[in-house]
Every structure is written in structure tokens, then in C-alpha cells.
Amino acid sequence: MIKRLRFFWIAITITVVISISLGLMGRLTAQQPSISHPLTSLTEAEISTAVSAIKREKSLSEMAVFPLIALQEPDKEEVLKFTPGKAFQRKVFLVIYERSLNKTYEGIVNLTSKTLSSWKEISSVQPALVNPEYELATQVVKADPRWQKAMQRRGITDFEQVKISWWAPGILSKQEEATGNRLCRGLSYYKGKGWNYYGSPIEGVLATVNLNTGKMASLVDKGNVPFSQESWNYDVKSLGKLLSAPKALKILQPNGASFQIDSNEISWQGWKFRYLIHPRNGLVLYQVTHNDGENVRPVLYRASLSEMIVPYGDPEPTWSFRNAFDVGEYNFGLFANTMELGKEIPENGLLLNAVFANEQGEPYKMPGVIGIYERDNGMLWKHYEYNTQRNDVRRSRELVMTMTVTIDNYDYSINWIFHQDGTLEVQNELTGIVLAQGTAAQKQSEDDSYGQLIAKNIFGVNHQHFFNYRLDLDVDGQANSVMEMNVKALPMDEKNPLGNAIAITETPLTKETAAVRDLDMKSSREWMIVSADKKNPLGAAPGYMLMPGGNSIFFPVEGSNIRQKAEFATHHVWVTKYKSAELYAGGDYPNQTQPGQGLPKYIADDESLMGEDIVLWYTMGVTHIPRSEDWPVMPVHRVGFKLVPRGFFSRNPAINLPE
């Protein structure tokens, strides 16, 4: 993934605050939410107040920037005990980076007193990259004689025809690591005839810029490699003859939507939850509960994407550094797109606005970054009775909350899907443009083991996408335990003479280090978070089960640098005892980080998981071996998981739906 901001409004380092649309379906409004709950999103005024407090109490230089401004989430116990009308504190968390000093600070501002309540330097870390650094680095590279000569050797004399796309430096050399400087690496593309320059990578040229000094740190030029001269534009005019369009399909809700919105709280079909967009995590859900008809029961307290890692599988030095932590190195929420009804979400959907803050801490509004809609999903349940010819069937309805993110060439959609049977599903959609490698080849060769030729002079490198989700489950309360379920076939003996017996074992994972686990298809392995102090009518502990979907193993080998930096991706499941500061699977500052950050540190104290407030971390991966059908834009690939009730309800919770 090449890291440049596609649109101006998402080119700015941000915080995100939800502004709710209270109008008709699909209508966008700039109205601010009332601050009626501790988890209400920050307002523009609150952002400005926090930034003013920092500038008033600290002498910041002209080069200081704010890579991150977000709601300082209140204490969990305070939120759980909150009742409407009760007073509560509002705080803002800010990350401040002084580029001239190469220093990173964290501040917390109390909005009630409008004062700085906490300020500390975080040594030897680099926060996410911000937009002015991309502009600075581009100017540095294009003015450098070595880079200019590299372009001229390839017949490029108009440097304005070259697009430079910027990455966090990824894998550092020993020398780079020793300096502690803030670095970024630039990939060059030839614009040529079309606007889709991704098909014309200027292969073998890698520029590294020292952002602290504003100078070129190094330039690699591996020699001329032909690049595609074709236009890979994919607008309707460029494509020429089009397929026959399908006939119109209309989704209508003549009586309006079934969900209700109150500030940032959503209610639908027994579900209730709060949400906001975090500048780093993106869409975050809070206080998800389900009403079983008699009681409102907690399911989870907080759920979000925690980190991503995208390792590329070509050992050539201009490729092997490419291991993108898209959440922590770039602030994933920063790249949220404005969506359109009838495109990213159906016409019956509702688009919600957001407030962002740029790297100077100045807030501004952005429309349509969150979509919410209902959709049909086939049958929910059915039985046909032959004797009476009675046919009982219910259609399935789902509530989908979504955001889309573009990180230059790649596009992601993050979907939280609520089901009527009490299931909560996560579905990630991957699309966009393959990160192409230039090549002289025009036909596939048996030697091309690191990827596939996807078009003439365009090679798609094998790579992976790993997503880690942090799921703070509170199943029927905070006192929970975790069980691992394995299925096995029993051997033939006198108790199992036909060899058909299937048995399940449930094993408690009692400590954090014992709860680092992997999928096992042979045993149909799944995990369940259960209440430690409640029983259902059948005498079992009510629970929610993690039901994995498609997944992969992390292919970088033992001892590899990226395996040490992204250790969270080496296992599918981790479970930790709840700590409010433990939010990111790859650590707080993955940009130029040291090995072993995040989850390996979180489990180092090996705390008990029995009857505790616990957090489930799930990692799912996609191994992408590119194909010609992925070019020039990939069809969507979906990957996800479900949280499914197991013993949580006394019967099918959707059995009494009306026809």
C-alpha cells in the first residue's frame, strides 16, 4: 500500500468526531450532537479548546504538528455506572510531534477546566506520518540531482510527470536504526498518458528522506527496468465498449428505516450500541447490548480494528522494506472516504457526517464518512411440514454500519453487521489497485515465484493483509472466562462400534500466555467467552462464540524482522485481562518501532483470565497471489468473522418475529 492521501480532506491528519444526521433517510446535515453521554464524539468547539490549551501552556515551534487528536475515553467503570443527567468529565487526548527536535509528546486536556492535565514526552518513538511531510519529502527528492539523473536515464525529463508515493520506512537498516531520525521512503511512478499511474511504476528507484533535516538520506537505483506505456485508465470513456447494464433494482422502505438514532446511539431489533470514528482505529462500537425480551444484557463494551500489517513477499531491497502498519503508521481513520448513496451503500441507507482536525489542530466537517442501512439476507429460518403442508419461514434482515478507507492504491471497507439471531459479524472488503512491480516481461515465466504477471510489463507481487480486532467482551457482565472448543472423532471400540462418534471438549484458557492460540481445521476449533457468575435456564454459562471465517498463516519465517515487529499476526487468537491503555496489537507507535511491542508486552505479566474482565484479540489474514483478473482494479475480496451467541438465549431469539 502506497501511502498518499487521495483527497484533500482526507489528506489532513485528523481526529474524527461524529455529527449525526437527524433528517430524512440519506440527507446529510451539519448539526452537532448534544453532549449527553461520556462517549459522545468530540465537537469542533472541544477540539479547538483542547488545541488552544496546549498552545497556551506549551511553547510549540512553528514545525509542531498534531498527528492525533481524539476523545480521551473515560474510565470504563464511570461509563458503565453513568445515568442520564449525571455530570461527567470530558477530556481530549493529543499527540504532538516537534519535527525540528524529533520529539513526541502526549497531552490530555480537561475540557471542563480548559487546562492541560497531563503532558509527557514519549522517548524514542515516531508517531504516524502527516500530510506536510509528504509534501516536504516530494520537494526534497525532485530537487536531488541523483534522483533527477535516475529519471533521465529512463528517458524522463519532465519531472512533473513523476508521482512520488510515500511510505513509512518499514524495515530499517542498522545504520538507519542507529540514527533515530524520522524517515520516509518514496516510490516513483510515471504519469504518462493517463491518470492511473499505478500501472507505470519506475522500478528499482527508492528514495529515503530524513524528515528531521529535510534532506535525502539515501537513493537506491537498481538500473533501468521497462515500465508499461499503456493507459490503464478505467473510467467509462477510456474503457470503450461496455457490458450490458442489468435492469434497475430498487430497494425501498416506504415506511422508513427500522433503526433509531439518538445522538451517537443506535437501536435496532433488540440491539443497542454507541459508535464513533477514531482517527486511528476508524469505526469503533461501544456498549453493545441485546434485549432478550425481558432484560437488556451486555455483550461487549468496545470493539474496533486494532492494527493491520501488509507484508510483501519479494526479497529485493526496494520491496522487502514494504510492511505497512496501516492503522498505526498512517492513522487508518484518517483515510475515511465520503460515500454516496447507491454506490458504497444502497439507496435506502443513511450517511453520517464527521468532524476532522488537520495537523495544525483546526477542526472541519466532512460529509458521509459513515453509512448505516438495512438489507435483506435471504432466509432467517424455515420449516416445511409435509403432513399439513404448513410452511413457516421468515426473511432475514441485517443492519450494516460501514466505513470505506482508501490508502492510496488499496481500498478497504469495514462493516459491522447486526443479525436478528443475536449474531454480530465483522466483514472486511478489500479492493482497489494491486501494488504493481515494473518488469520487462510480457509473458509469465516459471521463474516468477514471487508473484504473477498480471499485464504486459506489470508484475503483481505476492503479499498478505492481516487485520487484528480488539474485542472487549462483557458477556452478561464483566466477570468472564474464555473456553477453547475442539471437536474430535472417537476411535472405534465397544462404546463406538461404528466409528461415528463425535465429541467436543471445552478447555478453559486460564492464563494470558496459555491463551495465545491458532486455528485448527482438523478440530473445528472455536473460542467462547462465557459469564463466570451466571447460568442459563439449562445450567450452563451463557456465552458468545468466536466463529472464524477465512484466514491464513503469517508467512514471514521465524527470525525475520517483520515477524518480530508484527508478532500479533503470528497467532490468530490472544486473550488479555482488561487494561484501558492496552489498545493496539502492534503497540502504541509502530512507526520505526522496536520488536516485541503490543500484545507480546501485554501478556508478559501472564495474568489470570478466570472470572475477569477480559479482552479477545482476533487476527485474520488474506494471502493475495495476484491474477490478471485483479487488473486494473480488483474485484472485492471479503474476509471476516462472527460473534455468535451460545447458550446466551434460551431459544432461537428470532423465532417470534412476525411474518
CSV table of C-alpha atoms in Angstrom, one decimal, residues 484 486 509 514-519 525 527 571-574:
chain,number,residue,atom,x,y,z
A,484,GLU,CA,-11.5,-23.3,23.7
A,486,ASN,CA,-12.2,-28.7,20.0
A,509,LEU,CA,-7.6,-20.9,29.0
A,514,ALA,CA,-1.9,-20.1,27.6
A,515,ALA,CA,-4.4,-18.1,25.5
A,516,VAL,CA,-2.2,-17.4,22.5
A,517,ARG,CA,-3.8,-19.8,20.1
A,518,ASP,CA,-4.3,-20.7,16.4
A,519,LEU,CA,-7.0,-22.0,14.2
A,525,ARG,CA,-11.5,-25.1,16.8
A,527,TRP,CA,-13.4,-20.0,21.3
A,571,HIS,CA,-1.2,-16.1,16.1
A,572,HIS,CA,-4.9,-15.9,15.4
A,573,VAL,CA,-6.2,-15.5,19.0
A,574,TRP,CA,-4.8,-13.7,22.0
